[in-house]
CSV table of C-alpha atoms in Angstrom, one decimal:
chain,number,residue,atom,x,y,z
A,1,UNK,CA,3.9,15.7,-6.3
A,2,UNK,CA,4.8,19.5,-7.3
A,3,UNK,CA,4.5,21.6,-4.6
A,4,UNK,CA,5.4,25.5,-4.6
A,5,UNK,CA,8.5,27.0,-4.1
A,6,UNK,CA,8.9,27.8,0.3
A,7,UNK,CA,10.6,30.8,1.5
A,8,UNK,CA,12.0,30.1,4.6
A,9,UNK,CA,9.8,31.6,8.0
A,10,UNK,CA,7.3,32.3,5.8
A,11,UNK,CA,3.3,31.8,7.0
A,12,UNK,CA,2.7,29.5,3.5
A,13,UNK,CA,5.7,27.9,4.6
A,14,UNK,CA,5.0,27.3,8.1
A,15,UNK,CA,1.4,26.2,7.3
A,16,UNK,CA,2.3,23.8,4.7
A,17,UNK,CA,5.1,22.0,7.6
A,18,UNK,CA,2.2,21.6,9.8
A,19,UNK,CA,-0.1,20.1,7.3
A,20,UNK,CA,2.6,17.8,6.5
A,21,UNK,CA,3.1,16.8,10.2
A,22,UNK,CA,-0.5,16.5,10.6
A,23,UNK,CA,-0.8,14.0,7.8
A,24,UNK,CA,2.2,12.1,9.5
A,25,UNK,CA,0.5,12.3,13.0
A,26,UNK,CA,-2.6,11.2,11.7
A,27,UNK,CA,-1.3,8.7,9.2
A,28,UNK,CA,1.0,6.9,12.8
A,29,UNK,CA,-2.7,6.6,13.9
A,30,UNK,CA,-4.3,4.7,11.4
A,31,UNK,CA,-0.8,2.2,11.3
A,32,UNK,CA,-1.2,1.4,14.9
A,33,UNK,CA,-5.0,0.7,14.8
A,34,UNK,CA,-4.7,-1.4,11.3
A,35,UNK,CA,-1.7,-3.3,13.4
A,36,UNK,CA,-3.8,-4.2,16.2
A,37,UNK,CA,-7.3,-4.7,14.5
A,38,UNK,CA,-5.0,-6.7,12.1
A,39,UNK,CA,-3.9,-8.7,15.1
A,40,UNK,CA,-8.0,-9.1,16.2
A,41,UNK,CA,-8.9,-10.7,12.7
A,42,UNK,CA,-6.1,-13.4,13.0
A,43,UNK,CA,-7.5,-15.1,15.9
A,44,UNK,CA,-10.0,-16.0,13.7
A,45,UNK,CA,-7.7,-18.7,13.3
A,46,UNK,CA,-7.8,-19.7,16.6
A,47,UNK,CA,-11.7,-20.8,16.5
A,48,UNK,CA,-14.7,-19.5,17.2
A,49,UNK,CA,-14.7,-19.3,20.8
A,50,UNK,CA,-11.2,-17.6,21.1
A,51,UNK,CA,-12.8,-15.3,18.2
A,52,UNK,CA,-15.6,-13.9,19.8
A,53,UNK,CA,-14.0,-14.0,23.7
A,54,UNK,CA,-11.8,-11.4,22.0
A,55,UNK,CA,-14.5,-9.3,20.5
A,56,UNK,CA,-16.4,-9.8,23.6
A,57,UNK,CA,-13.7,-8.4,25.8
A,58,UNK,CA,-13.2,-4.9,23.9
A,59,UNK,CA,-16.6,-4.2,24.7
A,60,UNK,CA,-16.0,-4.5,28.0
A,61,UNK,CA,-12.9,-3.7,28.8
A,62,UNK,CA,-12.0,-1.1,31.6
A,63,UNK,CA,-15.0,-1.6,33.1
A,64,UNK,CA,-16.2,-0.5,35.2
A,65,UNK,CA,-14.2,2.8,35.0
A,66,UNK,CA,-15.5,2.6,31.7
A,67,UNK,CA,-19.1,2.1,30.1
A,68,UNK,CA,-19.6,-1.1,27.7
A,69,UNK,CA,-18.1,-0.3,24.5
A,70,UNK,CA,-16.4,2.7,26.3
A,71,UNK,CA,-12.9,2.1,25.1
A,72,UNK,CA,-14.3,1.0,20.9
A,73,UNK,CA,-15.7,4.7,21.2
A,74,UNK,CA,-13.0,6.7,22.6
A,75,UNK,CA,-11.2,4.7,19.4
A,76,UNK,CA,-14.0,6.1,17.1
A,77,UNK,CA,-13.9,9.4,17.9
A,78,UNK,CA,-10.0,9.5,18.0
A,79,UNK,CA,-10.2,7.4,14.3
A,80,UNK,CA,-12.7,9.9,12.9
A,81,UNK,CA,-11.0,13.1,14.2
A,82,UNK,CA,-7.7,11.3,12.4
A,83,UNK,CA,-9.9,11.0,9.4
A,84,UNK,CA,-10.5,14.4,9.0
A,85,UNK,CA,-7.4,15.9,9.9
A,86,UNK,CA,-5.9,13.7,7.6
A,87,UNK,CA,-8.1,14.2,4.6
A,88,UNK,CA,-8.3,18.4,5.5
A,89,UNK,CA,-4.5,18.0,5.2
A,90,UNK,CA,-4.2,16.2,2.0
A,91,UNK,CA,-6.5,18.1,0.3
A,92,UNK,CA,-5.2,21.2,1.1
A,93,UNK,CA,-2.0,20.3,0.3
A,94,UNK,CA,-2.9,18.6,-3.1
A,95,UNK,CA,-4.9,22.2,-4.2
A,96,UNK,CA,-2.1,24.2,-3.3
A,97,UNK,CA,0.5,22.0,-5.3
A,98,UNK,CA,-2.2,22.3,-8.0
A,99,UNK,CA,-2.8,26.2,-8.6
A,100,UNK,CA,1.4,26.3,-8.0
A,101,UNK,CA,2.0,24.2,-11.1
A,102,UNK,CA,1.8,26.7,-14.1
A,103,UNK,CA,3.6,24.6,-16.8
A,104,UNK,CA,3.5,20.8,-17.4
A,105,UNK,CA,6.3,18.9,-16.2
A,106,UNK,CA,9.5,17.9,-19.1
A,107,UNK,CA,11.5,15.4,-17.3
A,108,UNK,CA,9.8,11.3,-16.8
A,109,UNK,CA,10.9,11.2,-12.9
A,110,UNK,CA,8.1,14.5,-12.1
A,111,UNK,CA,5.5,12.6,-14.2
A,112,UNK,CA,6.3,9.3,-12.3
A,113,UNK,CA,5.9,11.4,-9.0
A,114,UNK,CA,2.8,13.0,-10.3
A,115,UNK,CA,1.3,9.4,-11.1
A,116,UNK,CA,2.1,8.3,-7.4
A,117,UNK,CA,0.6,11.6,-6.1
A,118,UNK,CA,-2.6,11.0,-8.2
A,119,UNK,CA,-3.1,7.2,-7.0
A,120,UNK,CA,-2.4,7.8,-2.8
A,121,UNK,CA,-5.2,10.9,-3.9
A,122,UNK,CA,-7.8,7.6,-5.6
A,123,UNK,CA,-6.4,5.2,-3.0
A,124,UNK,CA,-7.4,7.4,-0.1
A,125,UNK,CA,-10.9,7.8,-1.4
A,126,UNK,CA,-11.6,4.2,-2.2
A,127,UNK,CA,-9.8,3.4,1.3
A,128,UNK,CA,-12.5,5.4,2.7
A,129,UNK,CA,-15.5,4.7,0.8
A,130,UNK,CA,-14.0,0.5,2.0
A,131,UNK,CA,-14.3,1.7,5.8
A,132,UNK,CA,-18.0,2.4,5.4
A,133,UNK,CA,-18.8,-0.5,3.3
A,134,UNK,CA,-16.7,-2.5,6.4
A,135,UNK,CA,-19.1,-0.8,9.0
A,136,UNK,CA,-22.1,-1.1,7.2
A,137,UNK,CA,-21.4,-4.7,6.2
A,138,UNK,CA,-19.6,-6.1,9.8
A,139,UNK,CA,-20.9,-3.4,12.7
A,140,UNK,CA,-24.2,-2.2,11.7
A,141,UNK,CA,-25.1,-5.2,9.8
A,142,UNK,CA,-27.1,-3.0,7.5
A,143,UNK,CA,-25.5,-5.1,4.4
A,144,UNK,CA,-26.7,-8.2,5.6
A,145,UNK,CA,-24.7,-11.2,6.1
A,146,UNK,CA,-25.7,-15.1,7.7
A,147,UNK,CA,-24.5,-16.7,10.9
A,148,UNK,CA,-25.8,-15.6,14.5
A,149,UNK,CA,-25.7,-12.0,15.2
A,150,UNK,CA,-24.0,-12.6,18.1
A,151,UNK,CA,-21.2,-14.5,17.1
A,152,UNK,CA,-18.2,-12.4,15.3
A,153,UNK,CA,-17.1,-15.3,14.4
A,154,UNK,CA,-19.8,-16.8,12.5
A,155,UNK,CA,-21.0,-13.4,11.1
A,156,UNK,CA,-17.5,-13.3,9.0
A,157,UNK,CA,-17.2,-16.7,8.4
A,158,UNK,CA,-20.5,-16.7,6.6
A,159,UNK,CA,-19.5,-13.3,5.2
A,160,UNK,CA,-16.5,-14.8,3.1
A,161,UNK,CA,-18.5,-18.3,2.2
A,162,UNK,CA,-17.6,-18.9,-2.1
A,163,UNK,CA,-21.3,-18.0,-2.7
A,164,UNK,CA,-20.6,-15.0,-1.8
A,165,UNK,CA,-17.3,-14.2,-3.8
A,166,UNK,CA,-17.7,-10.8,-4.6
A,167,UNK,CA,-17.4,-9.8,-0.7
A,168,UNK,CA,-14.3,-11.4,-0.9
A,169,UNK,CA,-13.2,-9.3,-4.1
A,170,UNK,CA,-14.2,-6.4,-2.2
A,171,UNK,CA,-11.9,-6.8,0.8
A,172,UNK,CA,-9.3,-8.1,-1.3
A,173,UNK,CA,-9.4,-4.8,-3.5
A,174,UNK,CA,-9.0,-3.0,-0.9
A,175,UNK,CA,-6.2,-4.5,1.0
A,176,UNK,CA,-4.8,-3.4,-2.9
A,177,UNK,CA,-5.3,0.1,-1.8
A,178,UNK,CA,-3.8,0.0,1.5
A,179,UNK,CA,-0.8,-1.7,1.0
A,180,UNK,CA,0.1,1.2,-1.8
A,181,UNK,CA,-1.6,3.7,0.4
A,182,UNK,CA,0.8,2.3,3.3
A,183,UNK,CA,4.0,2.4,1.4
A,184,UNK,CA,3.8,5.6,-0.4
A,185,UNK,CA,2.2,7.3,3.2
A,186,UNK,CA,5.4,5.5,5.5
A,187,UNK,CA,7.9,7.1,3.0
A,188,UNK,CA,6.1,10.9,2.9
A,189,UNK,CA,5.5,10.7,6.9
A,190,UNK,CA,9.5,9.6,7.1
A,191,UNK,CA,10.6,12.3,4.9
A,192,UNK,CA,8.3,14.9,6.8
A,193,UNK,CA,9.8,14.2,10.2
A,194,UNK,CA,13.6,14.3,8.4
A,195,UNK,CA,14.2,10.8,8.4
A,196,UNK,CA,15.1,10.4,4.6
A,197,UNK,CA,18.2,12.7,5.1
A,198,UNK,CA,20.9,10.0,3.7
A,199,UNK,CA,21.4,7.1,1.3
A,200,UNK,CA,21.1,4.8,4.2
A,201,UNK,CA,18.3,6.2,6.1
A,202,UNK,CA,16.0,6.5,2.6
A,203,UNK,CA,17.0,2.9,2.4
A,204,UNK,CA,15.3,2.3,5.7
A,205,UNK,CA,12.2,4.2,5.3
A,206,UNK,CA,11.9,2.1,2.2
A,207,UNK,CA,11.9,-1.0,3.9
A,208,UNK,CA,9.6,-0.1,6.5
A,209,UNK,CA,7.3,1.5,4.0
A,210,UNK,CA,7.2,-2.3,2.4
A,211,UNK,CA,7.2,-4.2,5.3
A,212,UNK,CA,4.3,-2.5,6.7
A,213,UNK,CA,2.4,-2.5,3.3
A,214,UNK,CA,2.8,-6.5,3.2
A,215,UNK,CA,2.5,-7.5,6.3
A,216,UNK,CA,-0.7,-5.6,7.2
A,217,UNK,CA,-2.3,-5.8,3.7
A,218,UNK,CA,-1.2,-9.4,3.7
A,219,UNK,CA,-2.5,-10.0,7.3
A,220,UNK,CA,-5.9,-8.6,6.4
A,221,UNK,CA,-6.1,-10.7,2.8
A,222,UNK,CA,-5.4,-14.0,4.6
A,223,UNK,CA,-9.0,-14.0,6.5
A,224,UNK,CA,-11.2,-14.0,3.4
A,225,UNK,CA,-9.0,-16.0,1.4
A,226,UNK,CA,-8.6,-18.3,4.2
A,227,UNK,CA,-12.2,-19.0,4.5
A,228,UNK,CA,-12.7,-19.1,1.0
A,229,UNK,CA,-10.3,-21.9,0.3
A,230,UNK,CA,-12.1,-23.7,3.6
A,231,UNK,CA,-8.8,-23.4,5.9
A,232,UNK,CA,-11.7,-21.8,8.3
A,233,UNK,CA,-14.5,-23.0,8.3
């Protein structure tokens, strides 16, 4: 992605660092919820009663210091405070690149950087337009779904059912998404925060960039394809 030319101390300068650190911030969030609610859909695998004692218990949990559902919406309001900041930020960032760049680029490496720009930009959006389909679908249960309502379990067991395919397709789609989303967003956060400095460390924030982007996306994608080839049931 083009982005103008920084003079050192300058306000542009300094603004454009901390929208860069806040997309990193924010973008640290969103990998250690996707890690743990990650870790929450596997024990589908364990069966339905170690399924929904899970879900069960983060409704609960810290009580009573807490209300129910206390500690799911201290994570809302930290998620959707992360959401903004991080979609201010990359907007922001992605019109100021774009009234900086006057001519079009000559050389195949700025196009290929342009292209990978353009899709985190698309990725983002479907990412997000995904999280409300994923609440409206599995927490409000306004896109309805079988099974009993109150069993997690049985509500996205019946959600992934071969009848239902294109649910599946959805999910799957989007997993897509995050996993380039993840890579390209580990690489940018690492080489905001200086950590791309050498051969070696670029090396590293590669790997972690992939890593993260298969195991998460590939955690995620083994539920509904799981249930769809009848492993779950």
């Amino acid at each position: 992605m083009a982005t103008p030319t920084l003079v050192k101390g300058s306000r542009s300068t300094r603004s454009t660092i901390a929208l860069k650190l806040l997309m990193a911030v924010t973008g640290l969030v969103f990998i250690g919820y996707v890690l743990l609610h990650m870790y929450g859909n596997l024990k589908v695998f364990a069966g339905q009663e170690a399924f929904d004692t899970y879900a069960h218990h983060l409704r609960t949990f810290g009580e009573p210091m807490l209300p129910h559902e206390g500690l799911l919406w201290i994570v809302r309001v930290v998620l959707l405070l992360s959401i903004i900041g991080h979609a201010y930020a990359a907007f922001t960032l992605w019109a100021r690149a774009s009234k900086a760049r006057t001519q079009k680029y000559a050389v195949k490496k700025a196009v290929a950087a342009t292209l990978s720009s353009r899709m985190m930009r698309w990725g983002g959006v479907a990412l997000l337009l995904f999280v409300v389909f994923h609440l409206l679908h599995l927490t409000t249960h306004t896109i309805n779904v079988n099974g009993d309502p109150e069993s997690p379990y049985e509500r996205v067991v019946s959600s992934f059912q071969p009848e239902q395919w294109w649910v599946a397709v959805i999910y799957l789609l989007a997993m897509c998404a995050l996993a380039m989303h993840l890579r390209h967003g580990v690489w940018s956060a690492c080489q905001t925060m200086g950590l791309t400095n050498s051969a070696k460390s670029r090396a590293r924030a590669n790997f972690a960039g992939v890593f993260l982007a298969v195991v998460i996306a590939g955690g995620f994608a083994l539920v509904p394809l799981s249930i769809l080839t009848g492993i779950v049931d």
